[in-house]
Amino acid sequence: MRIPTFPRQSTDEETATGRTPVTPRRDDGATTTTLPPVRSETERARAVSEPVAIPSPAPRARAGFLATLGLILSVAGAMLVLSGPLLGYGIGVAAVALIISLAGVFATRKRHVAGKTSALIGMLLSIGAIVLGVLALTGQVWWLGTDTDSATELRTWLDTQFANRT
């Protein structure tokens, strides 16, 4: 883009209006751009005082609170079910986790809310904990029940496996 030049010679038009006319620079075939029209002071003041709409960036996807809470509670419920003596509490925590995970799945339908995968994993884990807990309470699972202490049995089994390896 070429900068327009201003003539240094005065003309009759200049004395009548009090303004110096602007003439574009004449180079060999070079193109020049025209200047925007001159605005009055009120138009300039209005343009400056008007607020400019700045487009805001699209909000980033955030993890849904209910989906994350459902996953955490389902892991806690599964651990309580697998503990043995806390089997009943584990079933209750897993049931609450199932409800919260379902709410988390429905919450991810909103725009810019992520976490559907964690909510689905929480649902599956809580359903598995409930099924395993109910099977253990009815006596269908021989290795798990309220009278067994899984941590002590695991420690005893590990000691017998590594006792002869010195």
Coordinates of N, CA, C and O in Angstrom, one line a residue:
M1 N 0.8 -1.2 0.0 CA 0.0 0.0 0.0 C 0.9 1.2 0.0 O 1.8 1.3 0.8
R2 N 0.6 2.1 -0.8 CA 1.4 3.4 -0.9 C 0.7 4.5 -0.1 O -0.5 4.5 0.0
I3 N 1.5 5.3 0.5 CA 1.0 6.4 1.3 C 0.6 7.6 0.3 O 1.4 7.9 -0.5
P4 N -0.5 8.2 0.5 CA -0.9 9.3 -0.4 C 0.0 10.5 -0.1 O 0.5 10.7 1.0
T5 N 0.2 11.3 -1.2 CA 1.1 12.5 -1.0 C 0.2 13.7 -1.0 O -0.9 13.7 -1.4
F6 N 0.8 14.8 -0.4 CA 0.1 16.0 -0.2 C 0.8 17.1 -1.1 O 2.0 17.2 -0.9
P7 N 0.1 17.7 -2.0 CA 0.8 18.8 -2.8 C 1.2 20.0 -1.9 O 0.5 20.3 -1.0
R8 N 2.3 20.6 -2.3 CA 2.8 21.7 -1.6 C 2.4 23.1 -2.2 O 2.6 24.1 -1.7
Q9 N 1.8 23.0 -3.4 CA 1.4 24.2 -4.1 C 0.0 24.6 -3.7 O -0.9 23.7 -3.6
S10 N -0.3 25.8 -3.6 CA -1.6 26.3 -3.2 C -2.5 26.5 -4.5 O -1.9 26.9 -5.6
T11 N -3.8 26.2 -4.4 CA -4.7 26.4 -5.5 C -5.8 27.4 -5.1 O -5.9 27.7 -4.0
D12 N -6.6 27.7 -6.1 CA -7.8 28.6 -5.8 C -8.8 27.9 -4.9 O -9.4 28.5 -4.1
E13 N -9.0 26.6 -5.1 CA -9.9 25.8 -4.2 C -9.5 25.8 -2.8 O -10.3 25.9 -1.9
E14 N -8.2 25.8 -2.6 CA -7.6 25.8 -1.2 C -8.0 27.0 -0.4 O -8.3 27.0 0.7
T15 N -7.9 28.2 -1.1 CA -8.2 29.4 -0.4 C -9.6 29.6 -0.1 O -10.0 30.2 0.8
A16 N -10.5 29.0 -1.0 CA -12.0 29.2 -0.8 C -12.5 28.3 0.4 O -13.3 28.8 1.1
T17 N -12.0 27.1 0.5 CA -12.5 26.2 1.6 C -11.6 26.2 2.8 O -12.1 25.8 3.9
G18 N -10.4 26.6 2.7 CA -9.5 26.6 3.8 C -8.9 25.2 4.1 O -8.2 25.0 5.0
R19 N -9.1 24.3 3.2 CA -8.6 22.9 3.3 C -7.7 22.7 2.1 O -7.8 23.2 1.0
T20 N -6.7 21.8 2.4 CA -5.8 21.4 1.4 C -6.3 20.1 0.8 O -6.5 19.1 1.5
P21 N -6.6 20.0 -0.5 CA -7.1 18.8 -1.1 C -6.0 17.7 -1.1 O -4.8 18.0 -1.2
V22 N -6.4 16.5 -0.9 CA -5.6 15.3 -0.9 C -5.6 14.7 -2.2 O -6.7 14.3 -2.7
T23 N -4.5 14.5 -2.8 CA -4.4 13.8 -4.1 C -3.6 12.6 -3.9 O -2.6 12.6 -3.2
P24 N -4.0 11.5 -4.5 CA -3.2 10.2 -4.4 C -1.9 10.3 -5.1 O -1.8 11.1 -6.1
R25 N -1.0 9.6 -4.6 CA 0.4 9.6 -5.3 C 0.2 8.9 -6.6 O -0.4 7.8 -6.7
R26 N 0.9 9.4 -7.6 CA 0.9 8.8 -8.9 C 2.2 8.1 -9.2 O 3.2 8.8 -9.4
D27 N 2.2 6.8 -9.2 CA 3.4 6.1 -9.5 C 3.1 5.3 -10.8 O 1.9 5.2 -11.2
D28 N 4.0 4.7 -11.3 CA 3.9 3.9 -12.5 C 3.0 2.7 -12.3 O 3.5 1.6 -11.9
G29 N 1.7 2.8 -12.5 CA 0.8 1.6 -12.5 C 0.6 1.1 -11.0 O -0.1 0.1 -10.9
A30 N 1.1 1.7 -10.0 CA 0.8 1.2 -8.6 C -0.6 1.6 -8.2 O -1.0 2.7 -8.5
T31 N -1.2 0.8 -7.5 CA -2.6 1.0 -7.0 C -2.5 1.7 -5.7 O -1.6 1.4 -4.9
T32 N -3.4 2.5 -5.4 CA -3.5 3.2 -4.1 C -4.9 3.0 -3.6 O -5.9 2.7 -4.3
T33 N -5.0 3.1 -2.3 CA -6.3 3.0 -1.7 C -6.9 4.3 -1.3 O -6.1 5.3 -1.1
T34 N -8.2 4.4 -1.3 CA -8.8 5.7 -1.0 C -9.0 5.8 0.5 O -9.2 4.8 1.2
L35 N -8.9 7.0 1.0 CA -9.1 7.2 2.4 C -10.6 7.2 2.8 O -11.4 7.5 1.9
P36 N -10.9 6.8 4.0 CA -12.3 6.8 4.3 C -12.8 8.3 4.4 O -12.1 9.2 4.5
P37 N -14.1 8.4 4.2 CA -14.7 9.8 4.2 C -14.5 10.5 5.6 O -14.4 9.8 6.6
V38 N -14.3 11.7 5.6 CA -14.1 12.5 6.8 C -15.4 12.6 7.6 O -16.4 12.9 7.0
R39 N -15.3 12.3 8.9 CA -16.5 12.3 9.7 C -16.5 13.6 10.5 O -15.5 14.2 10.8
S40 N -17.7 13.9 10.9 CA -17.8 15.1 11.7 C -17.4 14.7 13.2 O -17.3 13.6 13.5
E41 N -17.3 15.7 14.0 CA -16.9 15.5 15.4 C -17.9 14.7 16.2 O -17.6 13.9 17.0
T42 N -19.2 14.9 15.9 CA -20.3 14.2 16.6 C -20.3 12.7 16.2 O -20.5 11.9 17.0
E43 N -20.0 12.5 14.9 CA -20.0 11.1 14.4 C -18.8 10.4 15.1 O -18.9 9.2 15.5
R44 N -17.7 11.0 15.2 CA -16.5 10.4 15.8 C -16.8 10.2 17.3 O -16.4 9.1 17.8
A45 N -17.4 11.1 18.0 CA -17.6 10.9 19.4 C -18.6 9.8 19.6 O -18.5 9.0 20.6
R46 N -19.6 9.7 18.7 CA -20.6 8.6 18.8 C -19.9 7.2 18.6 O -20.2 6.3 19.3
A47 N -19.0 7.2 17.6 CA -18.3 5.9 17.3 C -17.4 5.5 18.5 O -17.3 4.3 18.7
V48 N -16.8 6.4 19.1 CA -16.0 6.1 20.3 C -16.8 5.7 21.5 O -16.4 4.8 22.2
S49 N -17.9 6.3 21.7 CA -18.7 6.0 22.9 C -19.5 4.8 22.8 O -19.9 4.2 23.8
E50 N -19.8 4.3 21.6 CA -20.6 3.1 21.5 C -19.8 1.9 21.9 O -18.6 1.8 21.5
P51 N -20.4 1.0 22.6 CA -19.7 -0.2 23.0 C -19.5 -1.1 21.8 O -20.3 -1.2 20.9
V52 N -18.3 -1.8 21.8 CA -18.0 -2.7 20.7 C -18.2 -4.1 21.2 O -17.8 -4.5 22.3
A53 N -19.0 -4.8 20.4 CA -19.3 -6.2 20.8 C -18.1 -7.1 20.5 O -17.7 -7.3 19.3
I54 N -17.5 -7.7 21.5 CA -16.4 -8.6 21.4 C -16.9 -10.0 21.5 O -17.5 -10.3 22.5
P55 N -16.7 -10.8 20.5 CA -17.3 -12.2 20.6 C -16.5 -12.9 21.6 O -15.3 -12.9 21.7
S56 N -17.2 -13.6 22.5 CA -16.6 -14.4 23.5 C -16.3 -15.8 23.0 O -17.0 -16.3 22.2
P57 N -15.1 -16.4 23.4 CA -14.8 -17.7 23.0 C -15.8 -18.7 23.5 O -16.4 -18.5 24.5
A58 N -15.9 -19.8 22.8 CA -16.9 -20.8 23.2 C -16.4 -21.4 24.5 O -15.2 -21.7 24.7
P59 N -17.3 -21.7 25.4 CA -16.8 -22.3 26.7 C -16.3 -23.7 26.5 O -16.8 -24.5 25.6
R60 N -15.3 -24.0 27.2 CA -14.6 -25.3 27.1 C -15.5 -26.3 27.9 O -16.2 -26.0 28.8
A61 N -15.4 -27.6 27.4 CA -16.2 -28.6 28.0 C -15.6 -28.9 29.4 O -14.4 -28.9 29.6
R62 N -16.5 -29.1 30.4 CA -16.0 -29.3 31.8 C -16.6 -30.7 32.2 O -17.7 -31.1 31.7
A63 N -15.9 -31.3 33.1 CA -16.3 -32.6 33.5 C -17.5 -32.4 34.5 O -17.6 -31.5 35.3
G64 N -18.5 -33.2 34.3 CA -19.7 -33.1 35.1 C -19.5 -33.6 36.5 O -18.8 -34.6 36.8
F65 N -20.0 -32.8 37.5 CA -19.8 -33.1 38.9 C -20.4 -34.4 39.3 O -19.9 -35.3 40.0
L66 N -21.7 -34.6 38.8 CA -22.4 -35.9 39.2 C -21.7 -37.1 38.6 O -21.7 -38.2 39.2
A67 N -21.2 -37.0 37.4 CA -20.5 -38.1 36.7 C -19.3 -38.5 37.5 O -19.0 -39.7 37.8
T68 N -18.5 -37.5 37.9 CA -17.3 -37.8 38.7 C -17.6 -38.3 40.1 O -17.0 -39.3 40.6
L69 N -18.6 -37.7 40.7 CA -19.0 -38.2 42.1 C -19.6 -39.6 42.0 O -19.3 -40.5 42.9
G70 N -20.3 -39.9 40.9 CA -20.9 -41.3 40.8 C -19.8 -42.3 40.6 O -19.8 -43.4 41.2
L71 N -18.7 -42.0 39.9 CA -17.6 -42.9 39.7 C -16.8 -43.1 41.0 O -16.5 -44.2 41.3
I72 N -16.6 -42.0 41.7 CA -15.9 -42.2 43.0 C -16.7 -43.0 44.0 O -16.2 -43.9 44.7
L73 N -18.0 -42.8 44.1 CA -18.8 -43.6 45.0 C -19.0 -45.0 44.6 O -19.0 -45.9 45.4
S74 N -19.0 -45.3 43.3 CA -19.1 -46.7 42.8 C -17.8 -47.4 43.1 O -17.8 -48.6 43.5
V75 N -16.6 -46.8 43.0 CA -15.4 -47.4 43.4 C -15.4 -47.7 44.9 O -15.0 -48.8 45.4
A76 N -15.8 -46.7 45.7 CA -15.9 -46.9 47.2 C -16.9 -48.1 47.5 O -16.6 -48.9 48.4
G77 N -18.0 -48.1 46.8 CA -19.0 -49.2 47.1 C -18.4 -50.6 46.7 O -18.6 -51.6 47.4
A78 N -17.7 -50.7 45.6 CA -17.1 -51.9 45.2 C -16.0 -52.4 46.2 O -15.9 -53.6 46.5
M79 N -15.2 -51.4 46.7 CA -14.2 -51.8 47.7 C -14.9 -52.2 49.0 O -14.4 -53.2 49.7
L80 N -16.0 -51.6 49.4 CA -16.7 -52.0 50.6 C -17.3 -53.4 50.4 O -17.3 -54.2 51.4
V81 N -17.8 -53.7 49.3 CA -18.4 -55.0 49.0 C -17.3 -56.1 49.1 O -17.5 -57.2 49.6
L82 N -16.2 -55.8 48.5 CA -15.1 -56.8 48.5 C -14.4 -56.9 49.8 O -13.6 -57.9 50.0
S83 N -14.7 -56.0 50.8 CA -14.0 -56.1 52.1 C -14.6 -57.3 52.9 O -13.9 -57.9 53.7
G84 N -15.8 -57.6 52.7 CA -16.4 -58.8 53.4 C -17.3 -58.3 54.6 O -18.6 -58.3 54.4
P85 N -16.8 -57.9 55.7 CA -17.7 -57.5 56.8 C -18.5 -56.2 56.5 O -19.6 -56.0 57.1
L86 N -18.0 -55.4 55.6 CA -18.8 -54.2 55.3 C -19.6 -54.3 54.0 O -19.9 -53.4 53.3
L87 N -20.0 -55.5 53.8 CA -20.8 -55.9 52.6 C -22.1 -55.1 52.5 O -22.4 -54.6 51.4
G88 N -22.8 -55.0 53.5 CA -24.1 -54.4 53.5 C -24.0 -52.9 53.2 O -24.8 -52.3 52.4
Y89 N -23.0 -52.2 53.8 CA -22.7 -50.8 53.6 C -22.3 -50.6 52.1 O -22.7 -49.6 51.5
G90 N -21.6 -51.6 51.6 CA -21.1 -51.5 50.2 C -22.2 -51.5 49.2 O -22.2 -50.8 48.2
I91 N -23.2 -52.3 49.5 CA -24.4 -52.4 48.6 C -25.2 -51.1 48.7 O -25.6 -50.5 47.6
G92 N -25.3 -50.5 49.8 CA -26.0 -49.2 50.0 C -25.2 -48.1 49.2 O -25.8 -47.3 48.5
V93 N -23.9 -48.0 49.4 CA -23.1 -47.0 48.7 C -23.2 -47.2 47.2 O -23.3 -46.2 46.4
A94 N -23.1 -48.5 46.8 CA -23.2 -48.7 45.3 C -24.6 -48.3 44.8 O -24.7 -47.9 43.6
A95 N -25.6 -48.5 45.6 CA -27.0 -48.1 45.1 C -27.0 -46.6 44.9 O -27.6 -46.1 43.9
V96 N -26.5 -45.8 45.9 CA -26.4 -44.4 45.8 C -25.6 -44.0 44.6 O -25.9 -43.0 43.8
A97 N -24.5 -44.7 44.4 CA -23.6 -44.4 43.3 C -24.3 -44.6 41.9 O -24.1 -43.9 41.0
L98 N -25.1 -45.6 41.9 CA -25.9 -45.9 40.7 C -26.8 -44.8 40.3 O -26.9 -44.3 39.2
I99 N -27.5 -44.3 41.3 CA -28.5 -43.2 41.1 C -27.7 -41.9 40.7 O -28.1 -41.2 39.7
I100 N -26.6 -41.6 41.3 CA -25.8 -40.4 41.0 C -25.2 -40.6 39.6 O -25.1 -39.6 38.8
S101 N -24.8 -41.8 39.3 CA -24.2 -42.0 37.9 C -25.2 -41.8 36.8 O -25.0 -41.3 35.8
L102 N -26.5 -42.3 37.1 CA -27.6 -42.0 36.1 C -27.8 -40.6 36.0 O -28.0 -40.1 34.9
A103 N -27.8 -39.8 37.1 CA -28.0 -38.4 37.0 C -26.9 -37.7 36.2 O -27.0 -36.8 35.5
G104 N -25.6 -38.3 36.4 CA -24.5 -37.8 35.7 C -24.6 -38.0 34.2 O -24.2 -37.2 33.4
V105 N -25.2 -39.2 33.8 CA -25.4 -39.4 32.3 C -26.4 -38.4 31.8 O -26.2 -37.9 30.7
F106 N -27.4 -38.1 32.5 CA -28.4 -37.2 32.0 C -27.8 -35.8 32.0 O -28.2 -34.9 31.2
A107 N -26.9 -35.5 32.9 CA -26.3 -34.1 33.0 C -25.4 -33.9 31.8 O -25.2 -32.8 31.4
T108 N -24.8 -35.0 31.3 CA -23.9 -34.8 30.1 C -24.6 -34.5 28.8 O -24.0 -34.3 27.8
R109 N -25.9 -34.6 28.8 CA -26.7 -34.2 27.6 C -26.6 -32.7 27.3 O -26.8 -32.3 26.2
K110 N -26.3 -31.9 28.4 CA -26.2 -30.5 28.2 C -25.0 -30.1 27.4 O -24.0 -30.9 27.3
R111 N -25.0 -29.0 26.8 CA -23.9 -28.5 25.9 C -22.7 -28.2 26.8 O -22.9 -27.6 27.9
H112 N -21.6 -28.5 26.4 CA -20.3 -28.3 27.1 C -20.2 -28.9 28.4 O -19.5 -28.4 29.3
V113 N -20.8 -30.1 28.7 CA -20.6 -30.8 29.9 C -20.1 -32.2 29.5 O -20.8 -32.9 28.7
A114 N -18.9 -32.5 29.9 CA -18.3 -33.8 29.5 C -18.4 -34.8 30.7 O -18.9 -34.4 31.8
G115 N -18.0 -36.0 30.5 CA -18.0 -37.0 31.6 C -18.9 -38.1 31.4 O -19.2 -38.8 32.4
K116 N -19.4 -38.3 30.2 CA -20.3 -39.4 29.9 C -19.6 -40.8 30.2 O -20.2 -41.7 30.7
T117 N -18.3 -40.9 29.8 CA -17.6 -42.1 30.0 C -17.4 -42.4 31.4 O -17.7 -43.6 31.9
S118 N -17.1 -41.5 32.2 CA -16.9 -41.7 33.7 C -18.3 -42.1 34.3 O -18.3 -42.9 35.2
A119 N -19.3 -41.5 33.9 CA -20.6 -41.8 34.4 C -21.0 -43.2 34.0 O -21.6 -44.0 34.9
L120 N -20.8 -43.6 32.8 CA -21.1 -45.0 32.4 C -20.2 -46.0 33.1 O -20.7 -47.1 33.5
I121 N -19.0 -45.7 33.3 CA -18.1 -46.6 34.1 C -18.6 -46.7 35.5 O -18.6 -47.8 36.1
G122 N -19.0 -45.6 36.1 CA -19.6 -45.6 37.5 C -20.8 -46.5 37.5 O -21.0 -47.2 38.5
M123 N -21.7 -46.4 36.5 CA -22.9 -47.2 36.5 C -22.6 -48.7 36.5 O -23.1 -49.4 37.2
L124 N -21.7 -49.0 35.5 CA -21.3 -50.5 35.4 C -20.7 -51.0 36.7 O -21.0 -52.1 37.1
L125 N -19.8 -50.2 37.3 CA -19.1 -50.7 38.5 C -20.1 -50.8 39.7 O -20.0 -51.7 40.4
S126 N -21.0 -49.9 39.8 CA -22.0 -49.9 40.9 C -23.0 -51.1 40.7 O -23.3 -51.8 41.6
I127 N -23.4 -51.3 39.4 CA -24.2 -52.5 39.2 C -23.5 -53.8 39.5 O -24.1 -54.7 40.1
G128 N -22.2 -53.9 39.1 CA -21.4 -55.0 39.5 C -21.3 -55.2 40.9 O -21.3 -56.4 41.5
A129 N -21.1 -54.1 41.7 CA -20.9 -54.2 43.1 C -22.2 -54.7 43.8 O -22.2 -55.5 44.7
I130 N -23.3 -54.2 43.3 CA -24.6 -54.5 43.8 C -24.9 -56.0 43.6 O -25.3 -56.8 44.5
V131 N -24.6 -56.5 42.4 CA -24.9 -57.9 42.0 C -24.0 -58.8 42.9 O -24.4 -59.8 43.4
L132 N -22.7 -58.5 43.0 CA -21.8 -59.3 43.7 C -22.1 -59.3 45.2 O -22.1 -60.3 45.9
G133 N -22.6 -58.1 45.7 CA -23.0 -58.0 47.1 C -24.2 -58.8 47.4 O -24.3 -59.5 48.5
V134 N -25.2 -58.8 46.5 CA -26.4 -59.6 46.8 C -26.1 -61.1 46.7 O -26.6 -61.9 47.5
L135 N -25.2 -61.5 45.7 CA -24.8 -62.9 45.6 C -24.1 -63.3 46.9 O -24.2 -64.5 47.3
A136 N -23.2 -62.5 47.4 CA -22.5 -62.8 48.6 C -23.4 -62.9 49.8 O -23.2 -63.8 50.7
L137 N -24.4 -62.0 49.9 CA -25.3 -62.1 51.0 C -26.2 -63.4 51.0 O -26.6 -63.9 52.0
T138 N -26.5 -63.8 49.8 CA -27.4 -65.0 49.7 C -26.6 -66.3 49.8 O -27.1 -67.4 49.8
G139 N -25.2 -66.2 49.9 CA -24.4 -67.4 50.0 C -24.0 -68.0 48.7 O -23.5 -69.1 48.7
Q140 N -24.2 -67.4 47.6 CA -23.9 -67.9 46.3 C -22.4 -67.8 45.9 O -21.9 -68.6 45.1
V141 N -21.7 -66.9 46.6 CA -20.3 -66.7 46.3 C -19.5 -67.3 47.5 O -19.7 -66.7 48.7
W142 N -18.8 -68.4 47.4 CA -18.2 -69.1 48.5 C -17.0 -68.3 49.2 O -16.8 -68.5 50.4
W143 N -16.4 -67.5 48.4 CA -15.2 -66.8 48.9 C -15.4 -65.4 49.6 O -14.5 -64.8 50.1
L144 N -16.7 -65.0 49.5 CA -17.0 -63.7 50.1 C -18.3 -63.8 50.9 O -19.3 -64.4 50.5
G145 N -18.3 -63.2 52.0 CA -19.4 -63.1 52.9 C -19.2 -62.2 54.1 O -18.1 -61.6 54.2
T146 N -20.2 -62.0 54.9 CA -20.0 -61.1 56.1 C -19.1 -61.7 57.2 O -18.6 -61.0 58.0
D147 N -19.0 -63.1 57.2 CA -18.2 -63.7 58.2 C -16.7 -63.9 57.8 O -15.9 -64.3 58.6
T148 N -16.4 -63.6 56.6 CA -15.0 -63.8 56.1 C -14.3 -62.4 56.2 O -14.8 -61.4 56.0
D149 N -13.0 -62.6 56.5 CA -12.1 -61.4 56.6 C -11.2 -61.5 55.4 O -10.1 -62.2 55.5
S150 N -11.5 -60.9 54.3 CA -10.7 -61.1 53.1 C -9.3 -60.6 53.2 O -8.4 -61.2 52.6
A151 N -9.1 -59.5 53.9 CA -7.7 -58.9 54.0 C -6.8 -59.9 54.8 O -5.7 -60.1 54.4
T152 N -7.3 -60.5 55.9 CA -6.5 -61.5 56.6 C -6.2 -62.7 55.8 O -5.1 -63.3 55.8
E153 N -7.3 -63.2 55.1 CA -7.1 -64.4 54.3 C -6.1 -64.1 53.1 O -5.3 -65.0 52.8
L154 N -6.1 -62.9 52.5 CA -5.2 -62.6 51.5 C -3.8 -62.5 52.1 O -2.8 -63.0 51.4
R155 N -3.6 -62.0 53.2 CA -2.3 -61.9 53.9 C -1.7 -63.3 54.2 O -0.6 -63.6 53.9
T156 N -2.6 -64.2 54.7 CA -2.2 -65.5 55.0 C -1.8 -66.3 53.7 O -0.8 -67.0 53.7
W157 N -2.5 -66.1 52.7 CA -2.2 -66.8 51.4 C -0.9 -66.3 50.8 O -0.1 -67.0 50.3
L158 N -0.7 -64.9 50.9 CA 0.6 -64.4 50.4 C 1.8 -64.9 51.2 O 2.8 -65.2 50.6
D159 N 1.6 -65.0 52.5 CA 2.7 -65.5 53.4 C 3.0 -67.0 53.0 O 4.2 -67.4 53.0
T160 N 2.0 -67.8 52.7 CA 2.3 -69.2 52.4 C 2.9 -69.3 51.0 O 3.7 -70.2 50.8
Q161 N 2.6 -68.4 50.1 CA 3.2 -68.4 48.8 C 4.7 -68.0 48.8 O 5.5 -68.6 48.0
F162 N 5.1 -67.1 49.7 CA 6.4 -66.6 49.7 C 7.2 -67.2 50.9 O 8.4 -66.7 51.1
A163 N 6.7 -68.1 51.6 CA 7.4 -68.6 52.8 C 8.7 -69.5 52.4 O 9.7 -69.4 53.0
N164 N 8.6 -70.2 51.3 CA 9.7 -71.1 50.9 C 10.6 -70.4 50.0 O 11.6 -71.0 49.6
R165 N 10.4 -69.2 49.6 CA 11.3 -68.5 48.7 C 12.2 -67.5 49.5 O 11.9 -66.4 49.6
T166 N 13.3 -68.0 50.0 CA 14.2 -67.1 50.7 C 15.6 -67.1 50.0 O 15.9 -67.6 49.1

